[in-house]
Coordinates of C-alpha atoms and ligand atoms in Angstrom, one line a residue:
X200 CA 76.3 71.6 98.1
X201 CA 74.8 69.1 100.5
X202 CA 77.1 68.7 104.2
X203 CA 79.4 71.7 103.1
X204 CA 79.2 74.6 105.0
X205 CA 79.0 78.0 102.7
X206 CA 81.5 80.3 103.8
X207 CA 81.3 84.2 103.5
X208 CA 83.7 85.9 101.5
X209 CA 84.2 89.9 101.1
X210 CA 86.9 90.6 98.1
X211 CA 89.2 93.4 98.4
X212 CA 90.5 94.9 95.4
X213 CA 93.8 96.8 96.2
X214 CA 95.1 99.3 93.2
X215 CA 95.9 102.9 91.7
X216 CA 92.4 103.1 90.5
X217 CA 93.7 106.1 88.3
X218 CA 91.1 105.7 87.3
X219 CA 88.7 103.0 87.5
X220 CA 87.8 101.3 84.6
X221 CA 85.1 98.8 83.4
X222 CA 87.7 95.9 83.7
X223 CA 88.0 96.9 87.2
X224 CA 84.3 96.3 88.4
X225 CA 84.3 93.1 85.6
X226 CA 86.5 91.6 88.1
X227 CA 84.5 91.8 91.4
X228 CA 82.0 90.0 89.0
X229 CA 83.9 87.4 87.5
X230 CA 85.7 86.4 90.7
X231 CA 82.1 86.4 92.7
X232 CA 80.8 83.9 89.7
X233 CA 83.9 81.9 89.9
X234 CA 84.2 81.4 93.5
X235 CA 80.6 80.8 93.8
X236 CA 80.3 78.0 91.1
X237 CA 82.5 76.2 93.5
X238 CA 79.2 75.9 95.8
X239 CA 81.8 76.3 98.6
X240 CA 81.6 80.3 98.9
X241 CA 79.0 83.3 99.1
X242 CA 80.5 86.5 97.9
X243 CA 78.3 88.9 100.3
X244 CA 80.7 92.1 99.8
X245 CA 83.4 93.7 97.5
X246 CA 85.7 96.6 98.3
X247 CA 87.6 98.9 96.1
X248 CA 90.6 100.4 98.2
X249 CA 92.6 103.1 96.3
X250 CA 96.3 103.8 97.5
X251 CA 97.0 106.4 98.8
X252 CA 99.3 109.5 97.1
X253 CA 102.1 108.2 99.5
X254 CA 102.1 105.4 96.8
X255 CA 104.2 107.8 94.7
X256 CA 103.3 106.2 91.8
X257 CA 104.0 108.3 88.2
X258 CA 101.1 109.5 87.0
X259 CA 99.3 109.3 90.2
X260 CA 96.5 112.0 90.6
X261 CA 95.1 112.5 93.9
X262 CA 92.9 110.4 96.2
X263 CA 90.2 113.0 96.6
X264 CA 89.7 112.0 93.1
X265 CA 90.4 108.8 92.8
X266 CA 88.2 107.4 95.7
X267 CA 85.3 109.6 94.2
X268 CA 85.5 108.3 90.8
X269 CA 85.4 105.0 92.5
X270 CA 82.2 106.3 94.3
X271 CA 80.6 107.1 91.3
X272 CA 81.5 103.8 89.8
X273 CA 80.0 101.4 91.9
X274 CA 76.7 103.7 92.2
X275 CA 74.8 101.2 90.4
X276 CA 76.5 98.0 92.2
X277 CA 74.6 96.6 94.9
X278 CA 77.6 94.6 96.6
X279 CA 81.0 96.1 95.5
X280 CA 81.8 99.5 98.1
X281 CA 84.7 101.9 98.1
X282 CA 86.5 102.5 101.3
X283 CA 88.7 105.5 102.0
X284 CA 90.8 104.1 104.8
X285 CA 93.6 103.0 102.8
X286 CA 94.1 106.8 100.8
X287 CA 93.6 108.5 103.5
X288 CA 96.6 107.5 105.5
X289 CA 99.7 109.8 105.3
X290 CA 102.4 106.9 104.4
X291 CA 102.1 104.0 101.7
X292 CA 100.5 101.1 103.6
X293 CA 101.9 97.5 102.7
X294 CA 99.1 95.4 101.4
X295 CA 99.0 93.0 104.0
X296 CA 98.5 95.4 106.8
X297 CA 95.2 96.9 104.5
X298 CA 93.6 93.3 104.6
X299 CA 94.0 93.1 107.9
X300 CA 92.7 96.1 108.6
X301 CA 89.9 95.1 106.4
X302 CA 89.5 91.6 107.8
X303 CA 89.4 93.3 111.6
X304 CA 86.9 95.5 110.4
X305 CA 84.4 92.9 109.2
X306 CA 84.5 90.7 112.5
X307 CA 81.7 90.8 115.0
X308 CA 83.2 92.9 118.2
X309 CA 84.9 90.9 120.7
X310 CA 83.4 89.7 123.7
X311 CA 83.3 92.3 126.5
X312 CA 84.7 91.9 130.5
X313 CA 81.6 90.8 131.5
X314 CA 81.9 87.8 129.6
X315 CA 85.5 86.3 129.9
X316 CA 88.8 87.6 130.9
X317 CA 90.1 89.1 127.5
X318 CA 93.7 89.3 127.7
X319 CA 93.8 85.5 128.4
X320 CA 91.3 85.0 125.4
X321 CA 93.6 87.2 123.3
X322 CA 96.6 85.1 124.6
X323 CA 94.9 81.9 123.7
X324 CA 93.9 83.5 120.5
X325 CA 97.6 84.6 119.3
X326 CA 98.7 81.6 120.9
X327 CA 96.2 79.5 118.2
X328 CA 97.3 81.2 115.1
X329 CA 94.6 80.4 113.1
X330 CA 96.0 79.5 109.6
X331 CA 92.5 79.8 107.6
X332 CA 90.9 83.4 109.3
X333 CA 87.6 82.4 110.0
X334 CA 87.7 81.8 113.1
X335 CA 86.1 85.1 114.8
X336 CA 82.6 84.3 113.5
X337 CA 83.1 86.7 110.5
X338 CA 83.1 86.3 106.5
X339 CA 86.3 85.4 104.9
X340 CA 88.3 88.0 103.5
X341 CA 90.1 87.6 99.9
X342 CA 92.3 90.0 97.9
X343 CA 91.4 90.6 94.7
X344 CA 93.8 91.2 91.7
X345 CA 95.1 90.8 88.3
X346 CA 98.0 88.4 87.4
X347 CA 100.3 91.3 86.8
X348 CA 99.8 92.1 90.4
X349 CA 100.7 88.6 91.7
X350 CA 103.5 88.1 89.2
X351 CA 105.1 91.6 90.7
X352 CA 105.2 89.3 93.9
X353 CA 108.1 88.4 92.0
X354 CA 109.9 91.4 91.8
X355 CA 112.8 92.4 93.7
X356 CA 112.5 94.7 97.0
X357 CA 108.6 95.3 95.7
X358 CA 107.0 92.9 98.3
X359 CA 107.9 91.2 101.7
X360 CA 108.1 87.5 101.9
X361 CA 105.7 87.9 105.4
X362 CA 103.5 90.1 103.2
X363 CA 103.1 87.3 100.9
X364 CA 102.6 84.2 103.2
X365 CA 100.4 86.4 105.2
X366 CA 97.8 87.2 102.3
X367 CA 98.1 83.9 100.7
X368 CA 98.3 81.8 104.0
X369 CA 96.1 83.4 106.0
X370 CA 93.2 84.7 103.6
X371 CA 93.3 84.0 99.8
X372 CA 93.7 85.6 96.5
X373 CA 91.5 85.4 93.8
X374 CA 93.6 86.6 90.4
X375 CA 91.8 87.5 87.1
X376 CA 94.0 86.4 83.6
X377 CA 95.4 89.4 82.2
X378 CA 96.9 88.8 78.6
X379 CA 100.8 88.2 79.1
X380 CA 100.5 86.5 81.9
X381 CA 100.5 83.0 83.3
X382 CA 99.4 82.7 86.6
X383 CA 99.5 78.8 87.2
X384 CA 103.2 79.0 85.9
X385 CA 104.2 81.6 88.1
X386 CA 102.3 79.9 91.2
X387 CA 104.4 76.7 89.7
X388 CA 107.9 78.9 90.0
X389 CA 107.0 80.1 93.4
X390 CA 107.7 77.5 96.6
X391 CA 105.9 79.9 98.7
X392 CA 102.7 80.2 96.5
X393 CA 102.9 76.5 95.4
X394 CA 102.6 75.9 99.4
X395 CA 99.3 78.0 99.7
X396 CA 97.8 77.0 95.8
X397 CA 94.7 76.0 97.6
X398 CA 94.0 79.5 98.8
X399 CA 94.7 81.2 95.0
X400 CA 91.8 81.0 93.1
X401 CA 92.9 82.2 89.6
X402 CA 89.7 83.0 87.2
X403 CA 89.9 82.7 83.7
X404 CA 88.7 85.1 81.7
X405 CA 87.8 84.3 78.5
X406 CA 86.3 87.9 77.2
X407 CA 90.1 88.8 77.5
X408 CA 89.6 92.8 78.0
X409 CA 93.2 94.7 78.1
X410 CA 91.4 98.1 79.4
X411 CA 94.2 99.4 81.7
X412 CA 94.3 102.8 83.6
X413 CA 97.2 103.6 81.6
X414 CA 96.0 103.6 78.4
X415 CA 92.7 105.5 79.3
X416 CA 95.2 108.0 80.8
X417 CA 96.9 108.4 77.3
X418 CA 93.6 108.5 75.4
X419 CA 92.3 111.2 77.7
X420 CA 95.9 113.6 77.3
X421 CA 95.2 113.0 73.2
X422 CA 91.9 114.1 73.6
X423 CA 90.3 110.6 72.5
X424 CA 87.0 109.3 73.5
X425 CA 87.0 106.8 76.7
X426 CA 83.5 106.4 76.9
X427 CA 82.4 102.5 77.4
X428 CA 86.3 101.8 78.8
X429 CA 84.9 103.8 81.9
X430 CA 81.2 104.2 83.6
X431 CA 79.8 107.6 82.3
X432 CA 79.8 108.8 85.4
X433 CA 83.5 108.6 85.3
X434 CA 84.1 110.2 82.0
X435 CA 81.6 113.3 83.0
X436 CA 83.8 113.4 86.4
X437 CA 87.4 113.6 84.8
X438 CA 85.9 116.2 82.2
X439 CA 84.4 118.7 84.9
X440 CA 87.4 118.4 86.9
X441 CA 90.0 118.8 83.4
X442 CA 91.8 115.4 85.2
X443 CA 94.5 113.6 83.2
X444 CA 96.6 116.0 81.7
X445 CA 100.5 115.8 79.9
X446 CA 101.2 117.5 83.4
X447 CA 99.3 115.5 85.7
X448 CA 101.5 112.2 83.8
X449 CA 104.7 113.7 85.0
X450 CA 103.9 113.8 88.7
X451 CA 106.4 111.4 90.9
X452 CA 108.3 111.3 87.9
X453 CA 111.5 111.5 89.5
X454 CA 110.5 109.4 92.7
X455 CA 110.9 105.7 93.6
X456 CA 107.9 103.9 94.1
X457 CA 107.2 103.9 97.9
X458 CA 107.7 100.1 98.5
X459 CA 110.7 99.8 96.3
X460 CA 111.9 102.9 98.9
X461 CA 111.0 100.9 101.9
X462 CA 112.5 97.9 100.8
X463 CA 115.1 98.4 99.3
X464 CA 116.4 101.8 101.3
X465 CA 116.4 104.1 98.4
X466 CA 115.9 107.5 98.7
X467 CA 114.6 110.1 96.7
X468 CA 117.5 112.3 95.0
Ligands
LIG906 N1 92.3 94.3 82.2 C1 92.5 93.8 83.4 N2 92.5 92.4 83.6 C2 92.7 91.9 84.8 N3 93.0 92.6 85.9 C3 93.1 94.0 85.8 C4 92.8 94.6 84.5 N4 92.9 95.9 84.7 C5 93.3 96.1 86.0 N5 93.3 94.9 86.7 C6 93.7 94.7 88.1 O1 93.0 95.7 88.8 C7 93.8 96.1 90.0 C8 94.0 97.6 90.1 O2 94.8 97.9 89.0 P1 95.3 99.3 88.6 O3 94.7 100.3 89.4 O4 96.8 99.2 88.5 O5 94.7 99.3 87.1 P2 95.5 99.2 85.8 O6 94.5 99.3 84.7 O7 96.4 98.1 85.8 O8 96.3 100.6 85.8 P3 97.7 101.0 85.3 O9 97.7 100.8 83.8 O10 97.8 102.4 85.8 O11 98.7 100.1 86.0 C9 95.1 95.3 89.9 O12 94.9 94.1 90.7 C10 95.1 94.9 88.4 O13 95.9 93.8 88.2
LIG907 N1 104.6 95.2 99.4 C1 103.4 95.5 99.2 O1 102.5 95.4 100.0 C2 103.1 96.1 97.8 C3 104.0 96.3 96.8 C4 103.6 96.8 95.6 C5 102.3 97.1 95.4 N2 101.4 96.9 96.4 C6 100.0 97.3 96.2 O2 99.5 96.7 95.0 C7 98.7 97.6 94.3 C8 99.3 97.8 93.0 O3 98.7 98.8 92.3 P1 99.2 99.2 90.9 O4 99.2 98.0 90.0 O5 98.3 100.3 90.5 O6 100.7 99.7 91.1 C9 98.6 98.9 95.2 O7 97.5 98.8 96.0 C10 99.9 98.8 96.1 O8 99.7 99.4 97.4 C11 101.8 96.4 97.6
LIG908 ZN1 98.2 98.3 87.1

């Protein structure tokens, strides 16, 4: 668009992954059309991040798994990546801390000594609090997710208010329609999110598609077919491995989910 500057965007998809699914990778691609109909954005990266086990969630098979499923799902994609850091660290990281690391990861490195005194530029820097993180010279980074995921922003002891103004405030969130859901109302109920509606993009999809990991998970312990809900690849993985099993369901089935542990100061029995 003539006298706009195109900014650079990376998505970051946050999840279970357990396991991917063709709705998953739809999603990198109808939130890269969407935000780049605006003529405002260039969506140059995606990134799937699986939680890590700490996650506890039921169900829950390991990341070893669940980050190479990932790998074998994007094999074909020529933009959307999987990145282990997130899995591989030993307690449940809160989401805003994984876009940050993501977002730190993506900037050019800082000028060294030789060029300026850098604990007055950092000074300066934290002093500035950029409100819009573009400011190092790197692409933009937005979270990606479904409107079940924003609408648990909702939930009680599940998310920090910080958390929330952080991702919203301070880098974006692009939110695919899931059936059952109503994203604008919920951004509507919300003071904090009604504050930052200019940095929630929520994509419509149309081709409404209620794949969910869940219901593959069931499919597979009945011994029904998942092929074309999941890449091949996939299906031949969780069939040489014997994943997704009445047992594997159970696992963390008596254990709080980590944030709701965090949060709220439950324990485990
Ligand atoms: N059919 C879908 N439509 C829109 N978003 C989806 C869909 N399936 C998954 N997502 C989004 O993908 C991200 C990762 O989700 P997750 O790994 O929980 O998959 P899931 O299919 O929802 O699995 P589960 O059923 O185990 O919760 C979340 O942001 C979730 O909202
Ligand atoms: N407070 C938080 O940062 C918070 C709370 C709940 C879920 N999450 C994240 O949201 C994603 C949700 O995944 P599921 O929908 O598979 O449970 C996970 O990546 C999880 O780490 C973050
Ligand atoms: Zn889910």
């Amino acid at each position: 668009m003539d006298g706009h500057k195109i900014t650079k965007v990376v998505l970051l998809a946050c999840g279970s992954f357990n396991p991917v699914t063709n709705m998953h990778l739809r999603m990198f691609e109808l939130a890269r059309d969407h935000l780049e109909d605006t003529g405002l954005y260039r969506v140059v990266k995606g990134i799937i991040s699986p939680v890590g086990d700490a996650y506890k969630k039921k169900g829950l098979i390991e990341a070893c798994h669940r980050l190479e499923m990932a790998r074998l799902s994007t094999e074909n994609s020529d933009w959307i990546t999987v990145d282990s850091w997130e899995s591989l660290q030993p307690e449940w990281v809160e989401t805003a801390k994984v876009v940050r690391h993501h977002y730190d990861q993506l900037q050019p490195a800082e000028q060294t000594d030789d060029d300026v005194d850098t604990v007055k530029y950092a000074k300066k820097r934290r002093a500035e609090k950029p409100s819009h993180r573009t400011k190092r010279g790197g692409p933009h980074l937005m979270l990606l997710c479904g409107a079940d995921v924003l609408e648990s922003f909702g939930v009680p002891n599940l998310w920090k208010q910080d958390d929330i103004a952080a991702i919203v405030g301070r880098y974006g969130l692009v939110c695919i329609t899931r059936s059952g859901s109503d994203p604008h109302k919920f951004i509507h109920g919300s003071d904090m999110l009604w504050k930052y509606r200019k940095n929630i993009h929520v994509v419509h999809e149309w081709v409404t598609n209620e794949i969910s990991a869940t219901h593959v998970r069931q499919s597979l312990r009945r011994g029904r077919s998942v092929r074309y809900l999941l890449p091949d690849a996939v299906v031949r993985y969780i069939q040489e491995q014997g994943l997704y099993t009445a047992e594997s369901e159970q696992k963390n089935a008596d254990v709080i989910l980590a944030p709701l542990q965090r949060y709220s100061g439950a324990s485990t029995s």
